[in-house]
Short mmCIF file of C-alpha atoms in Angstrom, two decimals:
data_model
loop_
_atom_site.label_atom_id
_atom_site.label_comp_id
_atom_site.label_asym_id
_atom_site.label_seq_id
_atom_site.Cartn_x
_atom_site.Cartn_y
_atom_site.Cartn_z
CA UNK A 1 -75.14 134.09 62.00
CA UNK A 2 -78.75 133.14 62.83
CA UNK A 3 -80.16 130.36 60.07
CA UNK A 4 -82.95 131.89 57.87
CA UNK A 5 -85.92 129.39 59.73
CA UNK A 6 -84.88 130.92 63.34
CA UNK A 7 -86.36 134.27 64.40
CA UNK A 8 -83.81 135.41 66.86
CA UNK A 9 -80.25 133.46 68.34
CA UNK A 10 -81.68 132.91 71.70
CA UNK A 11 -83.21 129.55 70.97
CA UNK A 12 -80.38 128.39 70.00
CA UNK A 13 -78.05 129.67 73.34
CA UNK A 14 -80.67 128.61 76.20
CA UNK A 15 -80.26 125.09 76.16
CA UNK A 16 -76.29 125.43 76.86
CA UNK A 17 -76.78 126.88 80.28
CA UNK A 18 -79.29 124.27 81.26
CA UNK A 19 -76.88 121.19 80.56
CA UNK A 20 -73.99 122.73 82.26
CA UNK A 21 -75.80 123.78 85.72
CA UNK A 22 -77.58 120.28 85.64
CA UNK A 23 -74.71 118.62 85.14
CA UNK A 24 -72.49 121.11 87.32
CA UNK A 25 -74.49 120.30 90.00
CA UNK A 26 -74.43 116.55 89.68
CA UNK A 27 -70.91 116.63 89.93
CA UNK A 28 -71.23 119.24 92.50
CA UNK A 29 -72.62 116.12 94.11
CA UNK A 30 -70.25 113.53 93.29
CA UNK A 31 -67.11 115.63 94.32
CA UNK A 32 -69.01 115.23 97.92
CA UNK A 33 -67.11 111.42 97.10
CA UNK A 34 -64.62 111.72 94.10
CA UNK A 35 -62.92 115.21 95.58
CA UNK A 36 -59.59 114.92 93.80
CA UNK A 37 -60.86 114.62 90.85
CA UNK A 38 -64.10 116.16 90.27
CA UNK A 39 -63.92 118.94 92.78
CA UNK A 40 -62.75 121.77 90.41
CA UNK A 41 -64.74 120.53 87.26
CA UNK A 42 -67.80 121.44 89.37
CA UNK A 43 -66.88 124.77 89.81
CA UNK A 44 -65.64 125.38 85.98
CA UNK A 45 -69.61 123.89 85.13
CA UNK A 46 -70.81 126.51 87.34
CA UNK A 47 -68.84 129.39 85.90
CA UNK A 48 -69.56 128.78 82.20
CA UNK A 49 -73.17 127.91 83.30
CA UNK A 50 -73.46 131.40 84.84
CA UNK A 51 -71.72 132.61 81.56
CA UNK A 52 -74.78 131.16 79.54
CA UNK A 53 -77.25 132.47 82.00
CA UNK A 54 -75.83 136.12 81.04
CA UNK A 55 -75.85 135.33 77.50
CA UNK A 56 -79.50 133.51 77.17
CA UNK A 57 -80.59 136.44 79.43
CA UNK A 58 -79.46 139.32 77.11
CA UNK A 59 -80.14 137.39 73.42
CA UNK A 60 -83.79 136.82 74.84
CA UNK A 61 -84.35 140.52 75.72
CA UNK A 62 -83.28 141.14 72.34
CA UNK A 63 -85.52 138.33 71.12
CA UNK A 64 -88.18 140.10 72.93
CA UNK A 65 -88.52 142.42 71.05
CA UNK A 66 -88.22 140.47 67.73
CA UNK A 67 -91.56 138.44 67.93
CA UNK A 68 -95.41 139.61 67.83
CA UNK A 69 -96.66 137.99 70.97
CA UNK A 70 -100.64 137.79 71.41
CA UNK A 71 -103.31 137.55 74.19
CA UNK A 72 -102.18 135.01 76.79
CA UNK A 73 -98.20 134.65 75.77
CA UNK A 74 -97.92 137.43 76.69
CA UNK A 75 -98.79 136.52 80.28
CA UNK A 76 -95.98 133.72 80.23
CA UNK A 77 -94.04 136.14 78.24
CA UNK A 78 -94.03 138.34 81.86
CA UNK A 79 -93.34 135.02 83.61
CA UNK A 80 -90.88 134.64 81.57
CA UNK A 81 -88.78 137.37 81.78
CA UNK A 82 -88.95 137.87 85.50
CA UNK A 83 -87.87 134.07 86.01
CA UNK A 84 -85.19 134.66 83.86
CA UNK A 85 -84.02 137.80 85.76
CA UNK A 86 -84.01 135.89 88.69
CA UNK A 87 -82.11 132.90 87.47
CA UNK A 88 -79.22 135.64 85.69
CA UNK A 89 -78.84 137.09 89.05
CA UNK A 90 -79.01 133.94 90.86
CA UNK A 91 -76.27 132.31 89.58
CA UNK A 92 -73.90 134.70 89.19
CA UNK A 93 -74.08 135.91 92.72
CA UNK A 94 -73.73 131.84 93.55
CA UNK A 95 -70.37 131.44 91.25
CA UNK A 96 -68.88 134.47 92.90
CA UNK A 97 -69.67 133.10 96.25
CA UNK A 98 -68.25 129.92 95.51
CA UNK A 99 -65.28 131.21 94.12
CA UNK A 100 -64.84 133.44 97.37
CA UNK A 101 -65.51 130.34 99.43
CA UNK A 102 -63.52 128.10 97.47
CA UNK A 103 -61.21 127.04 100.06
CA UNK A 104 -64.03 126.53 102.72
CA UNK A 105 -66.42 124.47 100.47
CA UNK A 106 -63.89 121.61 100.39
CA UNK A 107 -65.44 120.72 103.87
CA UNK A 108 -68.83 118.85 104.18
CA UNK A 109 -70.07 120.94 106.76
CA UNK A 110 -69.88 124.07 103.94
CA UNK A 111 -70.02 122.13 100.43
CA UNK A 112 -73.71 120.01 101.35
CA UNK A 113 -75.55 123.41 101.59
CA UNK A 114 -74.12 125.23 98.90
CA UNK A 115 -74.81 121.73 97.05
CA UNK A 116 -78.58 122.43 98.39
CA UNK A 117 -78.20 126.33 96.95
CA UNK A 118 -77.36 124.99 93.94
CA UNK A 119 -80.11 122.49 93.37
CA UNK A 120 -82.79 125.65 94.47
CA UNK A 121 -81.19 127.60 91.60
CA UNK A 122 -82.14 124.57 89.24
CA UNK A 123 -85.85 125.03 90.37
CA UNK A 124 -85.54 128.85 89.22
CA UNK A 125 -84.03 127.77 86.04
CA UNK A 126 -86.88 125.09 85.22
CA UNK A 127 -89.27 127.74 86.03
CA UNK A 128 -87.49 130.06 83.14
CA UNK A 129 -87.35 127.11 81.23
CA UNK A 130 -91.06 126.01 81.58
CA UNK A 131 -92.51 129.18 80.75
CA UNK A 132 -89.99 129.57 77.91
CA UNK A 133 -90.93 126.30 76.32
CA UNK A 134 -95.27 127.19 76.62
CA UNK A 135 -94.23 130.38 74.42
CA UNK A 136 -93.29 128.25 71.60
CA UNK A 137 -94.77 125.16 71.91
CA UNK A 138 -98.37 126.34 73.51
CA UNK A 139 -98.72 129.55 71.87
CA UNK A 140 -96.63 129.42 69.07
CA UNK A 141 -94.36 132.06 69.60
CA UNK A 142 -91.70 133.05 67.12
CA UNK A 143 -93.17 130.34 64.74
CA UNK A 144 -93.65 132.04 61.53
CA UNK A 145 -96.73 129.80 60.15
CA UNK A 146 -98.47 130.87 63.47
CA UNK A 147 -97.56 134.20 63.57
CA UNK A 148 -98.96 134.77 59.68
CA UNK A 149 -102.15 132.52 60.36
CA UNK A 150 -102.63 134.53 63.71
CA UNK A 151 -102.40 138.43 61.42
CA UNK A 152 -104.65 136.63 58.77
CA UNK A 153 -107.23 135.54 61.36
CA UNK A 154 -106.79 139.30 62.56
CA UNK A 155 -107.91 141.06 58.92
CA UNK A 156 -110.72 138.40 58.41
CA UNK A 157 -112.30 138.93 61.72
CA UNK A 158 -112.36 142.57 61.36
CA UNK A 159 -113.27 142.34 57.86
CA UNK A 160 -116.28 139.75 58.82
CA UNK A 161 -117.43 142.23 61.62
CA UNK A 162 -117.81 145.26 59.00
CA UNK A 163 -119.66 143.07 56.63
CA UNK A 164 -122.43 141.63 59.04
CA UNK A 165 -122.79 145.42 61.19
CA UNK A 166 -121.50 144.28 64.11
CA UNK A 167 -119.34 146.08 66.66
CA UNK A 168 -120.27 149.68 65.44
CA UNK A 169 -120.67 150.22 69.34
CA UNK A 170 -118.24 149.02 71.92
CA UNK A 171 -118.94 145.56 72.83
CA UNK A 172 -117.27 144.36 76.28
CA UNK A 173 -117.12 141.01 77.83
CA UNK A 174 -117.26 140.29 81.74
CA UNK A 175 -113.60 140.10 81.56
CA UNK A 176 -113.41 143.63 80.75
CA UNK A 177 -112.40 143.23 77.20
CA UNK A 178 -114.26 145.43 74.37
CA UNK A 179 -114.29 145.59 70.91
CA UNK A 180 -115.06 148.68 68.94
CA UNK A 181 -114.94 148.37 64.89
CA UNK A 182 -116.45 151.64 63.97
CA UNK A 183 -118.83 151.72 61.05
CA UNK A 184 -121.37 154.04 59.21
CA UNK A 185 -122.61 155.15 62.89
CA UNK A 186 -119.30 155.77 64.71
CA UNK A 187 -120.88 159.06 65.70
CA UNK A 188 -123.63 157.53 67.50
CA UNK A 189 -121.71 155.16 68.56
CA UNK A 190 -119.21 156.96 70.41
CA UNK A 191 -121.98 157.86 72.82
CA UNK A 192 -120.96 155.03 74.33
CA UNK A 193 -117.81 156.33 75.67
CA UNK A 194 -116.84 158.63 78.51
CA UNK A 195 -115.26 162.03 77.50
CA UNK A 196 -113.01 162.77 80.70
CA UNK A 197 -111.72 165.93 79.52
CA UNK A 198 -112.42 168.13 76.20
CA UNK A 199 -114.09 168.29 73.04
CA UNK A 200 -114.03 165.72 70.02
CA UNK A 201 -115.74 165.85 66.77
CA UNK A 202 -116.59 161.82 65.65
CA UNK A 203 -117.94 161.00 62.50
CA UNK A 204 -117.64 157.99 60.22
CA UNK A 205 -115.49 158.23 57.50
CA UNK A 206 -116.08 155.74 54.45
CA UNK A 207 -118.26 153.87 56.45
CA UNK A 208 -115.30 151.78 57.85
CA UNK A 209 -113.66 153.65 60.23
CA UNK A 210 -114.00 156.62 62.41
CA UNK A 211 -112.60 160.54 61.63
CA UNK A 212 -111.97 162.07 65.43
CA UNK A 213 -111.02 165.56 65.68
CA UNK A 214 -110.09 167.53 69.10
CA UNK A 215 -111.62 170.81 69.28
CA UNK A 216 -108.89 173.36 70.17
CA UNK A 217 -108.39 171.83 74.18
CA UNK A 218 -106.49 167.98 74.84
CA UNK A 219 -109.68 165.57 74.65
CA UNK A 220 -109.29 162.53 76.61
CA UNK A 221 -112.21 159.61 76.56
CA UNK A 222 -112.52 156.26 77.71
CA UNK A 223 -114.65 153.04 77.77
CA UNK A 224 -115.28 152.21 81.55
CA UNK A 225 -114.07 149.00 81.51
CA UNK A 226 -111.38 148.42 84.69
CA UNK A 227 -108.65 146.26 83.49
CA UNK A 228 -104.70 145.56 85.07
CA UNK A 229 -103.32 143.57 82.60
CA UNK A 230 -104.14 144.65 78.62
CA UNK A 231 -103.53 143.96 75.56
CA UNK A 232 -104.71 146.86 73.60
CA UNK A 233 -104.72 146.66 69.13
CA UNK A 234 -105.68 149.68 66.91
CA UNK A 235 -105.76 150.34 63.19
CA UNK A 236 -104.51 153.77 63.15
CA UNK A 237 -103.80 156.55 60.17
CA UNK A 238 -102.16 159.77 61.36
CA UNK A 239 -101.12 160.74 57.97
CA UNK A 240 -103.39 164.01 58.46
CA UNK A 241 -102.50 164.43 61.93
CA UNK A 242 -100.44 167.33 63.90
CA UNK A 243 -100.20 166.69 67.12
CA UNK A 244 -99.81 164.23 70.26
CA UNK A 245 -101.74 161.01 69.83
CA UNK A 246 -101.67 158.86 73.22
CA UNK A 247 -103.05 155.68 73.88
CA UNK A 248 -104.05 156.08 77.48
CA UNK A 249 -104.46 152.40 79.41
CA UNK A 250 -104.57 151.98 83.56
CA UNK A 251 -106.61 155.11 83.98
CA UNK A 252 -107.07 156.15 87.06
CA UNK A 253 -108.38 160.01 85.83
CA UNK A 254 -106.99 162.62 83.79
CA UNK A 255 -103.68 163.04 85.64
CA UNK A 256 -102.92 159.45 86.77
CA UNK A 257 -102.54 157.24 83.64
CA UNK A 258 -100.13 155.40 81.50
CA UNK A 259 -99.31 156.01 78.01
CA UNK A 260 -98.04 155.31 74.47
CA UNK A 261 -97.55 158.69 72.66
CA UNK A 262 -96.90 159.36 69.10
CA UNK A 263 -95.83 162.68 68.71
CA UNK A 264 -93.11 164.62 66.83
CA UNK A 265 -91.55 161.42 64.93
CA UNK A 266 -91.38 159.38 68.30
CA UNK A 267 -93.21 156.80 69.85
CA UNK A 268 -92.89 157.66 73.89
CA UNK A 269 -94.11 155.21 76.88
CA UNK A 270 -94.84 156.54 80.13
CA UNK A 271 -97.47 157.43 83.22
CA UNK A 272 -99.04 160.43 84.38
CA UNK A 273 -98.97 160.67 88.32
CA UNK A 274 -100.65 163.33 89.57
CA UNK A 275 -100.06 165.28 86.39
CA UNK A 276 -96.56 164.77 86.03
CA UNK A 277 -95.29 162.85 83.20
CA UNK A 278 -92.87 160.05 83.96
CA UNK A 279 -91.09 158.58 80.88
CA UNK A 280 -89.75 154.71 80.59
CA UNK A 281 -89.02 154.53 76.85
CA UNK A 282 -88.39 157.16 73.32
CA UNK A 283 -87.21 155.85 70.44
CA UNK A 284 -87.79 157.56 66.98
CA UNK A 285 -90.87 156.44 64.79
CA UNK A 286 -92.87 158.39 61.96
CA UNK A 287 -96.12 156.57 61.35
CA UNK A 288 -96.67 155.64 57.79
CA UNK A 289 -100.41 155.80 56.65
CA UNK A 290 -102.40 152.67 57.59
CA UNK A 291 -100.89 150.90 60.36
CA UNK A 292 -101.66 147.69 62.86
CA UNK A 293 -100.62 149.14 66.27
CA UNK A 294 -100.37 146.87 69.20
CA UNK A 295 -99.74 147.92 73.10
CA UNK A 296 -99.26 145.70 75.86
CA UNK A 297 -99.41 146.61 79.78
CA UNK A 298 -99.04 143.65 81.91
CA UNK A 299 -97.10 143.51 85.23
CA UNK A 300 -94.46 146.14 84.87
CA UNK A 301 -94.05 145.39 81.38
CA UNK A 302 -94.85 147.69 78.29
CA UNK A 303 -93.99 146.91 74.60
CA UNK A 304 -95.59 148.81 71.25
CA UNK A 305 -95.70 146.96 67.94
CA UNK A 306 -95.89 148.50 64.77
CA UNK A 307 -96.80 146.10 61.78
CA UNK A 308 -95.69 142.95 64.00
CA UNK A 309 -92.64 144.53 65.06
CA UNK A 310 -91.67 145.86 68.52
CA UNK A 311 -90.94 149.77 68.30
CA UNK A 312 -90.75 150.54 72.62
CA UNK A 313 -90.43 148.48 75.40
CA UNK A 314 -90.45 149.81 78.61
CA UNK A 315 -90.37 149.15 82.26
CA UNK A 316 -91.98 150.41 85.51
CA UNK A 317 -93.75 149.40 88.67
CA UNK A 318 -96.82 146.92 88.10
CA UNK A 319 -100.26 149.55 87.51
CA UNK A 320 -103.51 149.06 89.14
CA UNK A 321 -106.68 148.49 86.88
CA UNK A 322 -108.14 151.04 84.93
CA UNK A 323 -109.75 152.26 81.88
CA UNK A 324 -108.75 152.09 78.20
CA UNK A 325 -108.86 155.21 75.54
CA UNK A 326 -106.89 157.74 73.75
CA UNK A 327 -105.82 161.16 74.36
CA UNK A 328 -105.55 163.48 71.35
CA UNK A 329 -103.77 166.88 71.18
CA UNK A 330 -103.04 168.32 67.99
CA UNK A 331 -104.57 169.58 64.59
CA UNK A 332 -106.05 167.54 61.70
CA UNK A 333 -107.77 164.07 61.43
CA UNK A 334 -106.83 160.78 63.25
CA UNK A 335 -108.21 157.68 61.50
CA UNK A 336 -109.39 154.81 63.71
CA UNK A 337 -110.50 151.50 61.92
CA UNK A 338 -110.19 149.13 64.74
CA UNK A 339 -110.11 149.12 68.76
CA UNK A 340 -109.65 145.78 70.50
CA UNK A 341 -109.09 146.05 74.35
CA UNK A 342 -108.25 142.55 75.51
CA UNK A 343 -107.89 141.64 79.35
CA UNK A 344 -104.96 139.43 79.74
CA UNK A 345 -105.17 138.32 83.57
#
């Protein structure tokens, strides 16, 4: 059903809804004049317009979670959505209410300011549509030459940082954003982090990455960089791993946090508050080996990629800034080549 050069079926349903509500409402318009004959056209636009706002809506959700989005798209990714929510709802509450009032609309007094309704609704729709259109065509989103020059870049940056010695301790920007590629002194290094609650064992483990081991309690640490909106990308191997592994972003302290968990062959998303665990998303996922993880908090919205693909996508209530770190609970060795912390807003 979808052509081999698309990556999902939404780009090819979001146009429909546009050119029927444009041109619903133009003839809205018209009918103001031509009555007889145009009236009930208008309000057949509208409905199968608000048809193809329900069906862009739910095939982009599900595109969503199709395509690796990075750094700033993910921004107008949030935009996005939200205008998009607002444009579903938006029009289907205006159909029914012209349907309701379809009697009383066929007098002037009624029809010009439902007409004016209508033609706000189009703003909220170009809105959707604007941010939509800088996904693809300013960040390259769901283009698959950008996408594999974009994971390329990825490897030879981090390759290129282990070969000159750089990064072996955090390195953060005024933005917030940090960089830790651990090296041959990831124990040293990680003297640059703040250990908010345990014991961990860090040593460097074929001079590439670092080996970190909890010590019999939970150990939670943290670079103290405040950030709201993150993007946060890790080279993880929990092959020789028993345990809970979270990635801890927002943090507040110890018991007010969000999270991405990988535990007991799921990937969990959620927030502490106050010490009690609050959970937006599960789905089942068993880690295999070396893996590219990515997590991204912004605005009320929380997806996890695994290897380019989205594995949990939650929602909650927009976090304050906080710190970025991991949590680890569990027996054996967690593997971390890479920890990128990227400030989005």
């Amino acid at each position: 059903m979808v052509p081999e050069w698309a990556p999902n079926l939404h780009p090819m349903l979001v146009h429909f809804p546009i050119a029927l509500l444009v041109v619903a409402v133009l003839v809205d318009a018209a009918s103001l004049v031509w009555r007889k004959h145009l009236a009930a056209t208008a309000i057949i636009l509208y409905v199968l317009g608000a048809l193809g706002t329900v069906a862009s809506y739910l095939s982009g959700k599900a595109a969503a979670d199709t395509v690796l989005v990075s750094g700033q798209a993910n921004v107008v990714l949030t935009a996005h959505a939200d205008w998009a929510a607002v444009a579903l709802w938006f029009f289907v509450v205006y159909v029914l209410l012209r349907l309701v009032l379809i009697r009383l609309s066929q007098r002037a007094a009624m029809h010009i300011p439902l007409i004016l309704v209508a033609v706000a609704g189009l703003f909220v729709l170009f809105k959707t549509a604007d941010n939509g259109g800088r996904m693809v065509y300013e960040h390259g989103v769901g283009v698959k030459a950008v996408d594999e020059m974009a994971s390329t870049l990825e490897t030879a940056q981090r390759d290129l940082a282990l070969m000159q010695g750089q990064h072996e301790r955090p390195v953060a920007e005024e933005d917030g954003s940090w960089l830790w590629v651990p090296g041959p002194h990831a124990k040293e290094a990680f003297e640059h982090f703040t250990l908010l609650a345990g014991k961990l064992s860090v040593t460097a483990f074929k001079d590439t990455a670092a080996a970190l081991v909890a010590d019999s309690v939970p150990a939670l640490f943290i670079l103290e960089q405040d950030i709201a909106s993150v993007q946060i990308d890790l080279d993880l191997d929990l092959g020789a791993f028993d345990g809970a592994l979270q990635v801890v972003y927002n943090v507040q302290d110890p018991l007010n946090y969000y999270y991405t968990e990988f535990a007991e062959g799921h990937v969990r998303q959620g927030y502490m508050e106050h010490g009690v665990s609050h959970l937006m998303d599960d789905q089942p996922f068993v880690p295999a080996g070396w893996s590219r993880y990515r997590i991204v908090s912004d605005q009320g919205h929380f997806r996890v990629y695994a290897g380019g693909e989205v594995i949990a996508h939650g929602h909650s209530a927009a976090p304050g800034a906080g710190h970025v770190g991991l949590r680890i609970s569990g027996d054996g060795t967690i593997l971390l080549g890479r920890l990128a912390v990227l400030s989005l807003r």
